[in-house]
Coordinates of C-alpha atoms in Angstrom, one line a residue:
M20 CA -17.8 -45.5 -60.0
T21 CA -18.2 -46.2 -63.7
F22 CA -14.6 -47.1 -64.2
L23 CA -14.5 -49.2 -61.0
W24 CA -17.4 -51.1 -62.3
L25 CA -15.7 -51.5 -65.7
F26 CA -12.5 -52.7 -64.1
I27 CA -14.3 -55.3 -62.0
G28 CA -16.2 -56.5 -65.0
L29 CA -13.1 -56.9 -67.1
A30 CA -11.4 -58.9 -64.3
V31 CA -14.4 -61.2 -63.9
L32 CA -14.7 -61.7 -67.7
F33 CA -11.1 -62.7 -67.8
S34 CA -11.7 -65.4 -65.2
A35 CA -15.0 -66.6 -66.7
S36 CA -13.9 -66.7 -70.3
Y37 CA -10.2 -68.0 -70.0
V38 CA -11.0 -71.7 -70.3
E39 CA -13.3 -71.1 -73.2
G40 CA -10.7 -69.0 -74.9
E41 CA -8.1 -71.7 -74.5
T42 CA -10.2 -74.0 -76.7
M43 CA -9.6 -71.3 -79.5
G44 CA -5.9 -71.3 -78.8
D45 CA -5.8 -68.1 -76.7
G46 CA -7.1 -67.7 -73.2
F47 CA -7.2 -64.0 -73.6
Y48 CA -9.4 -64.2 -76.8
Y49 CA -12.6 -62.7 -75.2
V50 CA -10.7 -60.2 -73.1
K51 CA -8.8 -58.8 -76.1
R52 CA -12.1 -58.4 -78.1
Q53 CA -13.8 -56.8 -75.1
L54 CA -10.9 -54.3 -74.7
A55 CA -11.4 -53.4 -78.4
W56 CA -15.1 -52.7 -77.8
I57 CA -14.3 -50.8 -74.6
F58 CA -12.0 -48.5 -76.6
I59 CA -14.8 -47.9 -79.2
G60 CA -17.3 -47.4 -76.3
L61 CA -15.0 -44.9 -74.6
L62 CA -14.9 -42.8 -77.8
G63 CA -18.7 -42.4 -77.5
F64 CA -18.4 -42.0 -73.8
N65 CA -15.9 -39.2 -74.2
Y66 CA -18.0 -37.4 -76.8
V67 CA -21.2 -37.6 -74.6
I68 CA -19.6 -36.2 -71.5
H69 CA -18.2 -33.2 -73.4
A70 CA -21.1 -32.4 -75.7
P71 CA -23.9 -30.2 -74.5
L72 CA -26.9 -32.4 -73.6
K73 CA -29.3 -30.1 -75.5
R74 CA -27.3 -30.8 -78.7
I75 CA -27.6 -34.5 -78.1
L76 CA -31.3 -34.3 -77.4
N77 CA -31.9 -32.3 -80.6
V78 CA -30.6 -35.2 -82.8
S79 CA -31.6 -38.1 -80.6
H80 CA -34.9 -38.7 -82.4
W81 CA -33.2 -39.2 -85.7
F82 CA -31.0 -42.0 -84.3
F83 CA -34.0 -43.5 -82.5
L84 CA -36.0 -43.7 -85.7
I85 CA -33.1 -45.0 -87.8
L86 CA -32.5 -47.8 -85.2
I87 CA -36.3 -48.7 -85.3
G88 CA -35.9 -49.1 -89.0
L89 CA -32.9 -51.4 -88.5
L90 CA -35.0 -53.4 -86.1
F91 CA -37.4 -54.3 -88.9
L92 CA -34.6 -54.6 -91.5
I93 CA -33.5 -57.7 -89.6
F94 CA -36.5 -59.5 -91.0
V95 CA -35.5 -58.9 -94.6
P96 CA -34.1 -62.1 -96.1
G97 CA -30.3 -62.1 -96.1
M98 CA -30.1 -59.2 -93.6
G99 CA -30.8 -60.9 -90.3
I100 CA -28.7 -63.4 -88.5
K101 CA -30.4 -66.1 -86.5
V102 CA -28.7 -67.1 -83.2
N103 CA -30.3 -69.8 -80.9
G104 CA -33.6 -69.5 -82.8
A105 CA -33.8 -65.7 -82.5
M106 CA -33.3 -63.1 -85.2
R107 CA -31.6 -60.3 -83.2
W108 CA -28.5 -59.5 -85.3
L109 CA -28.3 -57.4 -88.4
N110 CA -25.7 -58.4 -91.0
L111 CA -23.9 -55.3 -92.3
R112 CA -21.3 -57.4 -94.1
I113 CA -18.3 -55.8 -92.3
I114 CA -19.9 -56.2 -88.9
A115 CA -23.0 -57.5 -87.2
I116 CA -24.9 -55.2 -84.9
Q117 CA -27.8 -55.7 -82.5
P118 CA -30.2 -52.8 -83.0
S119 CA -32.3 -53.7 -79.9
E120 CA -29.2 -53.1 -77.8
L121 CA -27.9 -50.0 -79.5
I122 CA -31.3 -48.3 -79.3
K123 CA -31.2 -48.1 -75.5
P124 CA -29.3 -44.8 -75.0
F125 CA -31.7 -43.1 -77.5
L126 CA -34.7 -44.7 -75.8
V127 CA -33.5 -42.9 -72.6
L128 CA -33.1 -39.6 -74.4
Q129 CA -36.3 -39.7 -76.4
S130 CA -38.5 -40.9 -73.5
A131 CA -37.1 -38.2 -71.3
K132 CA -37.7 -35.6 -74.0
I133 CA -41.3 -36.6 -74.6
F134 CA -42.4 -37.1 -71.0
G135 CA -40.4 -34.2 -69.7
R136 CA -42.3 -31.9 -72.1
W137 CA -45.5 -33.8 -72.0
H138 CA -47.7 -30.8 -71.2
Q139 CA -46.1 -28.7 -73.9
I140 CA -46.7 -31.3 -76.6
S141 CA -49.8 -31.3 -78.7
P142 CA -52.2 -34.4 -78.2
G143 CA -51.4 -35.5 -81.8
N144 CA -47.7 -35.6 -81.1
R145 CA -48.3 -37.4 -77.9
I146 CA -50.2 -40.2 -79.6
L147 CA -47.6 -40.3 -82.4
W148 CA -44.7 -40.9 -80.1
I149 CA -46.7 -43.4 -78.0
L150 CA -47.3 -45.4 -81.2
I151 CA -43.6 -45.1 -82.1
F152 CA -42.6 -46.5 -78.7
I153 CA -45.1 -49.4 -79.2
L154 CA -43.7 -50.0 -82.7
M155 CA -40.2 -50.2 -81.3
L156 CA -41.3 -52.7 -78.6
G157 CA -43.2 -54.7 -81.2
G158 CA -40.1 -55.0 -83.4
I159 CA -38.0 -56.3 -80.4
L160 CA -40.8 -58.7 -79.4
L161 CA -41.0 -60.2 -82.9
Q162 CA -37.3 -61.2 -82.9
P163 CA -38.4 -62.8 -80.4
N164 CA -36.7 -61.1 -77.4
L165 CA -39.2 -60.9 -74.6
S166 CA -36.6 -59.9 -71.9
M167 CA -35.3 -56.9 -73.9
T168 CA -38.9 -55.9 -74.7
A169 CA -39.8 -56.0 -71.0
L170 CA -36.7 -54.0 -70.0
C171 CA -37.3 -51.3 -72.6
G172 CA -41.1 -51.2 -71.8
M173 CA -40.4 -50.9 -68.1
S174 CA -37.8 -48.2 -68.7
I175 CA -40.3 -46.1 -70.7
W176 CA -43.0 -46.7 -68.0
L177 CA -40.7 -45.7 -65.1
V178 CA -39.5 -42.6 -66.9
A179 CA -43.1 -41.6 -67.5
L180 CA -43.9 -42.3 -63.8
A181 CA -41.0 -40.1 -62.7
A182 CA -42.3 -37.4 -65.0
A183 CA -45.7 -37.5 -63.1
I184 CA -47.7 -38.6 -66.1
P185 CA -51.3 -39.2 -65.0
Y186 CA -52.2 -42.7 -63.9
L187 CA -55.0 -42.6 -66.5
Y188 CA -52.2 -43.3 -69.0
L189 CA -49.9 -45.3 -66.8
V190 CA -52.3 -48.0 -65.5
P191 CA -53.6 -49.0 -69.0
A192 CA -50.0 -49.1 -70.3
A193 CA -48.9 -51.4 -67.5
L194 CA -51.9 -53.7 -68.1
L195 CA -51.2 -53.8 -71.8
G196 CA -47.6 -54.6 -71.2
V197 CA -48.4 -57.5 -68.8
G198 CA -51.0 -58.8 -71.2
T199 CA -48.7 -58.7 -74.2
A200 CA -46.0 -60.6 -72.2
A201 CA -48.5 -63.3 -71.2
L202 CA -49.8 -63.6 -74.7
S203 CA -46.2 -64.0 -76.0
A204 CA -45.5 -66.7 -73.5
M205 CA -48.7 -68.6 -74.5
L206 CA -47.8 -68.4 -78.2
R207 CA -44.2 -69.6 -77.7
P208 CA -44.0 -72.8 -75.7
Y209 CA -40.3 -72.4 -74.7
Q210 CA -41.1 -69.1 -73.0
M211 CA -43.9 -70.7 -71.1
K212 CA -41.6 -73.6 -70.2
R213 CA -39.1 -71.1 -68.7
L214 CA -41.8 -69.4 -66.7
M215 CA -43.0 -72.7 -65.3
L216 CA -39.6 -74.1 -64.5
Y217 CA -37.8 -71.2 -62.9
R218 CA -39.3 -71.9 -59.5
N219 CA -38.1 -75.5 -59.6
P220 CA -35.6 -76.1 -62.4
W221 CA -34.8 -79.5 -61.1
Q222 CA -38.0 -80.8 -62.6
D223 CA -36.1 -80.7 -65.9
A224 CA -32.5 -80.5 -64.8
S225 CA -31.1 -81.9 -68.0
G226 CA -33.4 -79.9 -70.3
H227 CA -34.9 -76.4 -70.0
G228 CA -33.8 -76.1 -66.4
Y229 CA -30.2 -77.2 -67.0
Q230 CA -28.7 -73.7 -67.2
L231 CA -30.4 -72.4 -64.0
V232 CA -29.5 -75.5 -62.1
Q233 CA -25.8 -75.1 -63.0
S234 CA -26.0 -71.4 -62.1
L235 CA -27.5 -72.2 -58.7
I236 CA -24.8 -74.8 -58.1
A237 CA -22.1 -72.2 -58.9
I238 CA -23.6 -69.6 -56.6
G239 CA -24.2 -72.1 -53.7
S240 CA -20.7 -73.6 -53.9
G241 CA -19.2 -70.1 -53.5
G242 CA -20.1 -70.2 -49.8
I243 CA -19.4 -67.2 -47.6
W244 CA -16.0 -66.2 -48.9
G245 CA -15.9 -67.9 -52.4
K246 CA -13.4 -70.2 -53.9
G247 CA -11.0 -67.5 -55.0
F248 CA -10.4 -65.5 -58.1
G249 CA -10.0 -67.8 -61.1
L250 CA -10.9 -71.0 -59.2
S251 CA -14.5 -71.5 -60.4
Q252 CA -15.4 -75.0 -61.4
Q253 CA -18.7 -74.3 -63.2
K254 CA -16.9 -72.4 -65.9
L255 CA -15.2 -75.7 -66.9
F256 CA -17.9 -76.3 -69.5
Y257 CA -20.7 -77.0 -66.9
L258 CA -22.4 -73.7 -67.0
P259 CA -23.3 -72.5 -70.6
I260 CA -22.5 -69.0 -71.8
Q261 CA -20.8 -68.3 -68.4
Y262 CA -19.1 -65.2 -69.7
T263 CA -22.3 -63.4 -70.9
D264 CA -25.7 -63.8 -69.4
F265 CA -24.7 -65.9 -66.4
I266 CA -21.4 -64.2 -65.5
F267 CA -22.8 -63.3 -62.1
A268 CA -22.9 -67.0 -61.2
I269 CA -19.1 -67.2 -61.8
F270 CA -18.6 -64.1 -59.8
A271 CA -20.6 -65.5 -56.9
E272 CA -18.7 -68.8 -57.0
E273 CA -15.3 -67.1 -56.9
F274 CA -16.1 -64.3 -54.4
G275 CA -18.8 -65.8 -52.3
F276 CA -21.6 -64.2 -50.4
V277 CA -19.4 -61.4 -49.1
G278 CA -18.3 -60.5 -52.7
C279 CA -22.0 -60.5 -53.8
L280 CA -22.9 -58.1 -51.0
L281 CA -20.1 -55.8 -52.0
L282 CA -21.2 -55.9 -55.6
L283 CA -24.8 -55.1 -54.6
L284 CA -23.4 -52.2 -52.4
M285 CA -21.6 -50.9 -55.4
L286 CA -24.8 -50.9 -57.4
M287 CA -26.6 -49.3 -54.5
V288 CA -24.0 -46.5 -54.4
Y289 CA -24.2 -46.0 -58.1
A290 CA -28.0 -45.8 -58.0
T291 CA -27.9 -43.3 -55.1
L292 CA -25.4 -41.1 -56.9
A293 CA -27.6 -41.2 -60.0
L294 CA -30.6 -40.2 -58.1
L295 CA -28.7 -37.3 -56.5
V296 CA -27.7 -36.2 -59.9
A297 CA -31.4 -36.3 -61.0
F298 CA -32.6 -34.4 -58.0
N299 CA -30.0 -31.7 -58.5
A300 CA -30.9 -31.3 -62.2
R301 CA -32.8 -28.1 -62.8
N302 CA -34.1 -29.0 -66.2
P303 CA -36.9 -31.6 -66.0
V304 CA -35.8 -33.3 -69.2
F305 CA -32.2 -33.7 -67.9
R306 CA -33.6 -35.1 -64.6
L307 CA -35.4 -37.8 -66.6
V308 CA -32.3 -38.6 -68.6
A309 CA -30.5 -39.3 -65.3
I310 CA -33.3 -41.4 -64.0
G311 CA -33.6 -43.4 -67.3
A312 CA -29.8 -44.0 -67.3
M313 CA -30.0 -45.3 -63.7
I314 CA -32.9 -47.6 -64.6
L315 CA -31.0 -49.2 -67.5
M316 CA -27.6 -49.5 -65.7
V317 CA -28.7 -50.6 -62.3
G318 CA -32.1 -52.1 -63.2
Q319 CA -30.7 -54.3 -65.9
S320 CA -27.9 -55.5 -63.5
L321 CA -30.5 -56.5 -60.9
L322 CA -32.6 -58.3 -63.5
N323 CA -29.5 -60.2 -64.5
I324 CA -28.7 -61.1 -60.9
G325 CA -32.4 -62.2 -60.4
V326 CA -32.1 -64.5 -63.4
A327 CA -28.9 -66.1 -62.2
T328 CA -30.2 -66.7 -58.7
G329 CA -33.6 -68.1 -59.9
A330 CA -35.6 -65.2 -58.5
L331 CA -36.7 -64.4 -62.1
P332 CA -37.4 -66.5 -65.1
T333 CA -34.4 -67.3 -67.3
T334 CA -33.8 -64.5 -69.9
G335 CA -31.0 -63.3 -72.1
L336 CA -30.1 -59.9 -70.5
P337 CA -26.3 -59.2 -70.1
F338 CA -24.8 -57.6 -67.0
P339 CA -23.8 -54.0 -68.0
L340 CA -20.0 -53.4 -68.1
M341 CA -19.4 -57.0 -67.1
S342 CA -20.8 -59.5 -69.6
Y343 CA -19.0 -60.1 -72.9
G344 CA -20.5 -58.3 -75.8
G345 CA -19.5 -55.3 -77.9
N346 CA -23.0 -53.8 -78.4
S347 CA -23.8 -54.1 -74.7
M348 CA -20.4 -52.6 -73.7
M349 CA -20.8 -49.6 -76.1
T350 CA -24.3 -48.8 -75.0
S351 CA -23.5 -49.2 -71.3
L352 CA -20.6 -46.7 -71.6
I353 CA -22.7 -44.2 -73.6
I354 CA -25.6 -44.5 -71.0
A355 CA -23.1 -43.9 -68.2
G356 CA -21.7 -40.9 -70.1
L357 CA -25.2 -39.4 -70.3
L358 CA -25.5 -39.6 -66.5
I359 CA -22.1 -37.9 -66.1
R360 CA -23.1 -35.3 -68.6
V361 CA -26.3 -34.5 -66.6
A362 CA -24.1 -34.2 -63.5
R363 CA -21.8 -31.8 -65.2
E364 CA -24.6 -29.5 -66.5
S365 CA -26.3 -29.6 -63.1
S366 CA -23.2 -28.4 -61.2
E367 CA -22.6 -24.8 -60.7
A368 CA -18.8 -25.4 -60.4
E369 CA -16.7 -24.8 -63.4
I370 CA -15.1 -27.9 -64.8
V371 CA -11.5 -27.3 -65.5
P372 CA -9.6 -29.7 -67.9
F373 CA -6.9 -31.8 -66.2
Q374 CA -4.2 -30.2 -68.4
E375 CA -5.1 -26.7 -67.2
R376 CA -5.1 -27.8 -63.5
K377 CA -1.6 -29.3 -63.9
Q378 CA -0.3 -26.1 -65.4
E379 CA -1.8 -24.0 -62.7
R380 CA -0.1 -26.2 -60.0
F381 CA 3.3 -25.7 -61.6
V382 CA 2.8 -22.0 -61.8

């Protein structure tokens, strides 16, 4: 399922980005770069699915803390890169990385480790890790990146819910999260504008509502069966960033209502398999890792679709394994690898390498 999703995403990216790539002299410009990131992501994917999960969990907190440090290093003059008014990228001279994206696999691991052992942890350590989670969310919110903050916050909360953490903790945490999001929107006029316009973007169709209007035009013009692969018109410089955050709109225009239903069916099957993996896991921490991985893979996809269709306010969340972006691709493959690793360690059947199976067949 992971590789089917990856193949579909690469095909859709090719269609959505080809015209933009032609302006740079190579229609395959974005696809080539995406393939390079897929190769790097598959190295991490391969390591995760073969490494014992306990070994990964034992070192996950160090990577988690390092990436929190990198979140705040962005604000050091000369280290952060501002894109579209937001400071989300860290300049490492050789390459630029997005710590808020790279931290997601370790957020899954660390939240599963903390909440899976909640009753075995001392009250002091509980408070310490809750404060560390709040520090991480605060660092992402200051960039500002409200959508990523909301995604990470909801992921932590849902993992805690799955771990049966008492509502005495969960309800105040939910209220604090909603209040923080409301305060952020009030302090930043553009966020409030998005919240007010997403229900009727035609009020400002040439301004803040332009992107959503063009996305809805793309989705609506796809009809039942779609215009056909590669035949989108909105990708012809009408819909901005059509190969990243709004790639679903191009998919809907080319494959129509039927294609969208099949895509949602794929996500439903993926979520169902992930939950089966979680239910079969005997270790409670492993179970929460599977649930956290499912939340980030499928939940983020549904949020992206909700934004493109106007069901949710416009945000900047990519579609996992589909949108263009190296950081997103690497983290998505690693998160999928964690899910596969949980499935392997939960199975009683011995996993025989392909090479050994082939030799046995010839014998």
